[in-house]
Tab-separated table of C-alpha atoms in Angstrom:
chain	number	residue	atom	x	y	z
A	14	ALA	CA	3.313	-19.914	11.804
A	15	TYR	CA	3.007	-16.673	9.890
A	16	ALA	CA	4.970	-14.660	12.425
A	17	CYS	CA	7.719	-17.271	12.570
A	18	SER	CA	7.937	-17.630	8.784
A	19	ARG	CA	8.404	-13.903	8.239
A	20	TRP	CA	10.423	-12.751	11.241
A	21	ARG	CA	12.352	-15.727	12.573
A	22	PHE	CA	15.482	-14.845	10.588
A	23	ARG	CA	15.280	-11.062	10.902
A	24	GLY	CA	16.191	-10.498	14.531
A	25	ARG	CA	12.911	-8.692	15.264
A	26	ARG	CA	12.230	-10.403	18.602
A	27	PRO	CA	10.033	-7.714	20.236
A	28	VAL	CA	7.740	-7.564	17.214
A	29	LEU	CA	7.796	-11.352	16.920
A	30	ARG	CA	6.623	-11.701	20.518
A	31	ALA	CA	3.844	-9.189	19.913
A	32	LEU	CA	2.659	-10.989	16.771
A	33	LEU	CA	2.749	-14.368	18.507
A	34	VAL	CA	0.492	-12.957	21.228
A	35	LEU	CA	-1.892	-11.579	18.621
A	36	ASN	CA	-1.986	-14.841	16.718
A	37	ALA	CA	-2.532	-16.829	19.908
A	38	PHE	CA	-5.384	-14.671	21.202
A	39	PRO	CA	-7.218	-13.130	18.237
A	40	GLN	CA	-10.537	-13.637	20.010
A	41	VAL	CA	-9.747	-10.829	22.470
A	42	LEU	CA	-9.484	-8.329	19.640
A	43	SER	CA	-12.043	-7.192	17.141
A	44	LEU	CA	-11.070	-7.928	13.558
A	45	PHE	CA	-10.985	-4.190	13.067
A	46	ALA	CA	-8.279	-3.728	15.713
A	47	TYR	CA	-6.475	-6.922	14.733
A	48	TYR	CA	-5.999	-5.810	11.129
A	49	ARG	CA	-4.784	-2.372	12.212
A	50	ILE	CA	-2.223	-3.808	14.613
A	51	LEU	CA	-0.992	-6.288	12.015
A	52	ARG	CA	-0.633	-3.475	9.456
A	53	LEU	CA	1.322	-1.411	11.957
A	54	ALA	CA	3.672	-4.328	12.655
A	55	ASN	CA	4.223	-4.899	8.926
A	56	ASN	CA	5.026	-1.232	8.364
A	57	LEU	CA	7.452	-1.110	11.294
A	58	LEU	CA	9.309	-4.098	9.904
A	59	ASP	CA	9.462	-2.572	6.432
A	60	ALA	CA	10.626	0.754	7.884
A	61	ALA	CA	13.600	-1.029	9.441
A	62	GLU	CA	14.575	-2.266	5.971
A	63	LEU	CA	14.140	0.934	3.965
A	64	GLU	CA	17.901	1.123	3.495
A	65	GLY	CA	18.347	-2.627	3.000
A	66	PRO	CA	18.792	-4.736	-0.148
A	67	ASN	CA	16.303	-4.703	-3.006
A	68	ARG	CA	13.453	-7.112	-2.175
A	69	ALA	CA	11.567	-6.935	-5.467
A	70	ARG	CA	11.154	-10.158	-7.467
A	71	LEU	CA	10.495	-8.829	-10.946
A	72	ARG	CA	8.533	-10.739	-13.534
A	73	ASN	CA	6.699	-9.763	-16.690
A	74	ASP	CA	3.054	-9.051	-15.923
A	75	ASP	CA	0.110	-6.945	-17.060
A	76	ILE	CA	0.164	-3.664	-15.137
A	77	VAL	CA	-3.200	-2.545	-16.582
A	78	GLY	CA	-5.043	-5.702	-15.575
A	79	PHE	CA	-3.293	-5.634	-12.210
A	80	CYS	CA	-4.498	-2.094	-11.398
A	81	ARG	CA	-7.982	-2.751	-12.789
A	82	ALA	CA	-8.326	-5.820	-10.555
A	83	LEU	CA	-7.202	-3.820	-7.506
A	84	THR	CA	-9.807	-1.176	-8.274
A	85	ASP	CA	-12.511	-3.821	-8.536
A	86	ARG	CA	-11.512	-5.228	-5.144
A	87	VAL	CA	-11.527	-1.836	-3.440
A	88	GLU	CA	-14.538	-0.187	-5.113
A	89	MET	CA	-17.169	-1.592	-2.746
A	90	LEU	CA	-15.071	-0.640	0.279
A	91	ALA	CA	-14.777	2.912	-1.023
A	92	GLY	CA	-18.562	2.990	-1.220
A	93	LEU	CA	-18.760	2.278	2.526
A	94	MET	CA	-16.977	5.592	3.046
A	95	GLY	CA	-19.244	7.473	0.682
A	96	LEU	CA	-16.493	7.748	-1.932
A	97	SER	CA	-16.460	6.907	-5.607
A	98	LEU	CA	-13.444	5.041	-7.011
A	99	GLU	CA	-12.687	5.073	-10.728
A	100	PHE	CA	-10.096	3.289	-12.869
A	101	ARG	CA	-8.805	4.860	-16.081
A	102	CYS	CA	-6.538	3.595	-18.840
A	103	ASP	CA	-6.696	3.820	-22.618
A	104	ARG	CA	-5.212	0.331	-23.007
A	105	SER	CA	-6.600	-3.070	-22.167
A	106	ILE	CA	-3.213	-4.676	-21.457
A	107	HIS	CA	0.434	-3.642	-21.075
A	108	ILE	CA	3.291	-5.876	-19.923
A	109	ILE	CA	6.177	-4.574	-17.815
A	110	ALA	CA	8.656	-5.960	-15.289
A	111	MET	CA	6.986	-5.793	-11.875
A	112	ASP	CA	6.664	-7.464	-8.501
A	113	PRO	CA	2.895	-7.829	-7.984
A	114	ASP	CA	3.123	-8.273	-4.208
A	115	ARG	CA	5.241	-5.158	-3.704
A	116	LEU	CA	3.195	-3.055	-6.133
A	117	GLU	CA	-0.004	-4.211	-4.459
A	118	ARG	CA	1.251	-2.738	-1.191
A	119	LEU	CA	2.237	0.487	-2.931
A	120	VAL	CA	-1.079	1.043	-4.697
A	121	LEU	CA	-3.203	0.063	-1.701
A	122	ASN	CA	-1.188	2.376	0.554
A	123	LEU	CA	-1.793	5.265	-1.832
A	124	LEU	CA	-5.503	4.457	-1.997
A	125	SER	CA	-5.616	4.272	1.808
A	126	ASN	CA	-4.158	7.773	2.076
A	127	ALA	CA	-6.617	9.088	-0.506
A	128	PHE	CA	-9.555	7.547	1.363
A	129	LYS	CA	-8.465	8.959	4.727
A	130	PHE	CA	-8.173	12.529	3.526
A	131	THR	CA	-11.170	12.671	1.197
A	132	PRO	CA	-14.564	13.539	2.734
A	133	ARG	CA	-17.784	11.722	1.899
A	134	GLY	CA	-19.020	12.487	-1.591
A	135	GLY	CA	-15.468	12.789	-2.886
A	136	ARG	CA	-13.792	10.965	-5.736
A	137	VAL	CA	-10.593	8.898	-5.974
A	138	THR	CA	-9.085	7.887	-9.308
A	139	LEU	CA	-6.465	5.272	-10.156
A	140	GLU	CA	-5.043	5.810	-13.632
A	141	VAL	CA	-2.427	3.968	-15.698
A	142	ALA	CA	-0.739	6.070	-18.382
A	143	VAL	CA	1.744	4.467	-20.789
A	144	ALA	CA	4.558	6.598	-22.242
A	145	PRO	CA	7.559	5.497	-24.333
A	146	ARG	CA	9.988	5.302	-21.400
A	147	TYR	CA	7.749	5.061	-18.353
A	148	VAL	CA	4.421	3.746	-17.147
A	149	GLU	CA	2.747	6.079	-14.685
A	150	LEU	CA	0.401	4.997	-11.902
A	151	ARG	CA	-1.581	8.056	-10.827
A	152	VAL	CA	-3.711	8.191	-7.694
A	153	THR	CA	-5.761	11.389	-7.525
A	154	ASP	CA	-8.291	12.483	-4.913
A	155	THR	CA	-10.605	15.426	-4.316
A	156	GLY	CA	-9.680	15.621	-0.641
A	157	ARG	CA	-8.392	18.275	1.717
A	158	GLY	CA	-4.950	18.577	0.175
A	159	ILE	CA	-1.627	19.196	1.921
A	160	PRO	CA	-0.258	22.617	2.958
A	161	PRO	CA	2.794	23.728	0.920
A	162	GLU	CA	5.049	23.824	3.993
A	163	GLU	CA	4.457	20.099	4.591
A	164	LEU	CA	5.129	18.831	1.061
A	165	GLU	CA	8.912	18.683	1.529
A	166	THR	CA	8.647	16.176	4.375
A	167	VAL	CA	5.795	13.886	3.259
A	168	PHE	CA	8.265	11.108	2.379
A	169	ASP	CA	10.187	11.345	5.663
A	170	ARG	CA	9.756	8.543	8.157
A	171	TYR	CA	7.615	9.286	11.207
A	172	ARG	CA	6.933	12.832	10.001
A	173	GLN	CA	3.338	13.985	9.905
A	174	GLY	CA	1.756	17.366	9.661
A	175	GLU	CA	-1.491	18.460	11.236
A	176	ARG	CA	-3.791	15.458	11.324
A	177	VAL	CA	-7.257	15.767	9.839
A	178	ASP	CA	-8.075	12.073	9.566
A	179	PRO	CA	-9.879	10.444	12.515
A	180	PRO	CA	-7.802	8.561	15.122
A	181	PRO	CA	-6.124	6.166	15.534
A	182	HIS	CA	-3.381	7.484	13.271
A	183	GLY	CA	-0.537	5.634	11.600
A	184	LEU	CA	3.139	6.410	12.066
A	185	GLY	CA	3.751	8.222	8.801
A	186	LEU	CA	5.435	5.187	7.204
A	187	GLY	CA	3.154	4.597	4.219
A	188	LEU	CA	4.727	7.082	1.790
A	189	PRO	CA	8.352	6.197	2.681
A	190	ILE	CA	7.496	2.538	2.039
A	191	CYS	CA	5.845	3.472	-1.265
A	192	ARG	CA	8.961	5.390	-2.317
A	193	ARG	CA	11.082	2.371	-1.441
A	194	ILE	CA	8.914	0.035	-3.545
A	195	ALA	CA	9.079	2.451	-6.491
A	196	TRP	CA	12.873	2.512	-6.135
A	197	GLU	CA	12.991	-1.293	-6.114
A	198	HIS	CA	11.382	-1.188	-9.559
A	199	GLY	CA	13.814	1.427	-10.849
A	200	GLY	CA	11.087	4.063	-10.608
A	201	THR	CA	10.213	7.278	-8.802
A	202	ILE	CA	7.277	8.761	-6.906
A	203	LEU	CA	6.091	12.373	-6.941
A	204	LEU	CA	3.349	14.019	-4.872
A	205	THR	CA	1.595	17.278	-5.695
A	206	SER	CA	-1.195	18.852	-3.674
A	207	ARG	CA	-3.137	22.034	-3.033
A	208	PRO	CA	-5.169	22.705	0.108
A	209	GLY	CA	-8.863	22.360	-0.600
A	210	GLU	CA	-8.309	20.906	-4.083
A	211	GLY	CA	-6.905	17.436	-3.470
A	212	THR	CA	-3.725	15.442	-3.972
A	213	ARG	CA	-2.115	13.529	-6.824
A	214	VAL	CA	0.609	10.926	-6.434
A	215	VAL	CA	2.416	9.747	-9.574
A	216	VAL	CA	4.546	6.586	-9.554
A	217	SER	CA	6.750	6.285	-12.643
A	218	LEU	CA	7.926	2.770	-13.485
A	219	PRO	CA	10.304	1.824	-16.317
A	220	ASN	CA	8.399	0.780	-19.426
A	221	GLN	CA	10.441	-2.339	-20.006
A	222	LYS	CA	10.238	-6.082	-19.652
A	223	ALA	CA	12.437	-8.287	-17.523
A	224	SER	CA	15.169	-10.128	-19.369
A	225	ARG	CA	15.011	-12.845	-16.725
A	226	GLN	CA	12.399	-13.829	-14.176
A	227	GLU	CA	13.235	-13.470	-10.485
A	228	LEU	CA	12.232	-16.699	-8.755
A	229	SER	CA	12.407	-17.672	-5.115
A	230	ALA	CA	11.982	-21.047	-3.446
A	231	TYR	CA	11.026	-19.272	-0.211
A	232	ILE	CA	7.735	-17.429	-0.640
A	233	VAL	CA	6.020	-15.708	2.279
A	234	ASP	CA	2.609	-14.101	2.167
A	235	TYR	CA	3.224	-10.674	3.706
A	236	ALA	CA	-0.386	-10.639	4.964
A	237	GLY	CA	-0.019	-14.016	6.654
A	238	GLY	CA	-3.121	-15.402	4.987
A	239	PHE	CA	-5.250	-12.409	5.926
A	240	ASN	CA	-7.159	-10.354	3.377
A	241	HIS	CA	-4.545	-8.175	1.625
A	242	THR	CA	-6.991	-5.413	0.736
A	243	LEU	CA	-8.433	-5.033	4.230
A	244	LEU	CA	-4.948	-5.165	5.735
A	245	GLU	CA	-3.513	-2.309	3.679
A	246	LEU	CA	-6.668	-0.202	3.957
A	247	ALA	CA	-7.212	-0.913	7.664
A	248	ASP	CA	-6.290	2.621	8.762
A	249	ALA	CA	-8.881	4.142	6.448
A	250	LEU	CA	-11.872	1.795	6.535
A	251	PRO	CA	-14.842	1.914	8.927
A	252	LYS	CA	-15.544	-1.003	11.247
A	253	GLN	CA	-18.376	-2.314	9.074
A	254	ALA	CA	-15.817	-3.191	6.380
A	255	PHE	CA	-14.511	-6.025	8.553
A	256	THR	CA	-17.474	-8.346	8.112
A	257	GLN	CA	-17.471	-11.846	6.667
A	258	ARG	CA	-18.805	-10.487	3.391
A	259	HIS	CA	-15.681	-8.428	2.791
A	260	LEU	CA	-13.300	-10.922	4.402
A	261	ASP	CA	-14.336	-13.437	1.744
């Protein structure tokens, strides 16, 4: 039902067939592998629409509470990897125009990258900083960093530099999708990094409220009823994360 509801009208028949097989025979796959394959299929579909129409459904919501709640959901999972995750903001609430589903994918993708490239004992920070014109979402890690010669291509589809994260690897679609989601909100994304010192990604969103709410009668859960957090972090998490405790 999930595969049909999301892909029936998009002409993605090869991916649809693959997802129908997965949904029909989940018992032959570990949850670990199942979540990774489903994430890969989602990213491939989004990659095909990077140049398509704006998909964001903006509504006025609390960006501070949204990011704090995401941090709370992910903190225990970060602990499984020997990482500390911290949330920072000097405000308790701030309302802007946002699409929570799309921003959830953006933030979780950035956290996934930070987790993959940060060794045990490292630290990842999610920060919300409010300025007069923009609200910045900053994801900072104390990981390996990115060589200067690779920084110009980090947002290119299917482009990856030397891999230091354990296999299996993704397809290099996470950052292009994040840039697309930032664009859908009228924002930008900037990455800075130094080898051996870590990486910072800053997403700048307009500090404004929506004059009208974007509503849709046709709502599809992009995760198909699966755990959103585990789905977006599937490439980074260890197998022990996919237990009933975390699925609940």
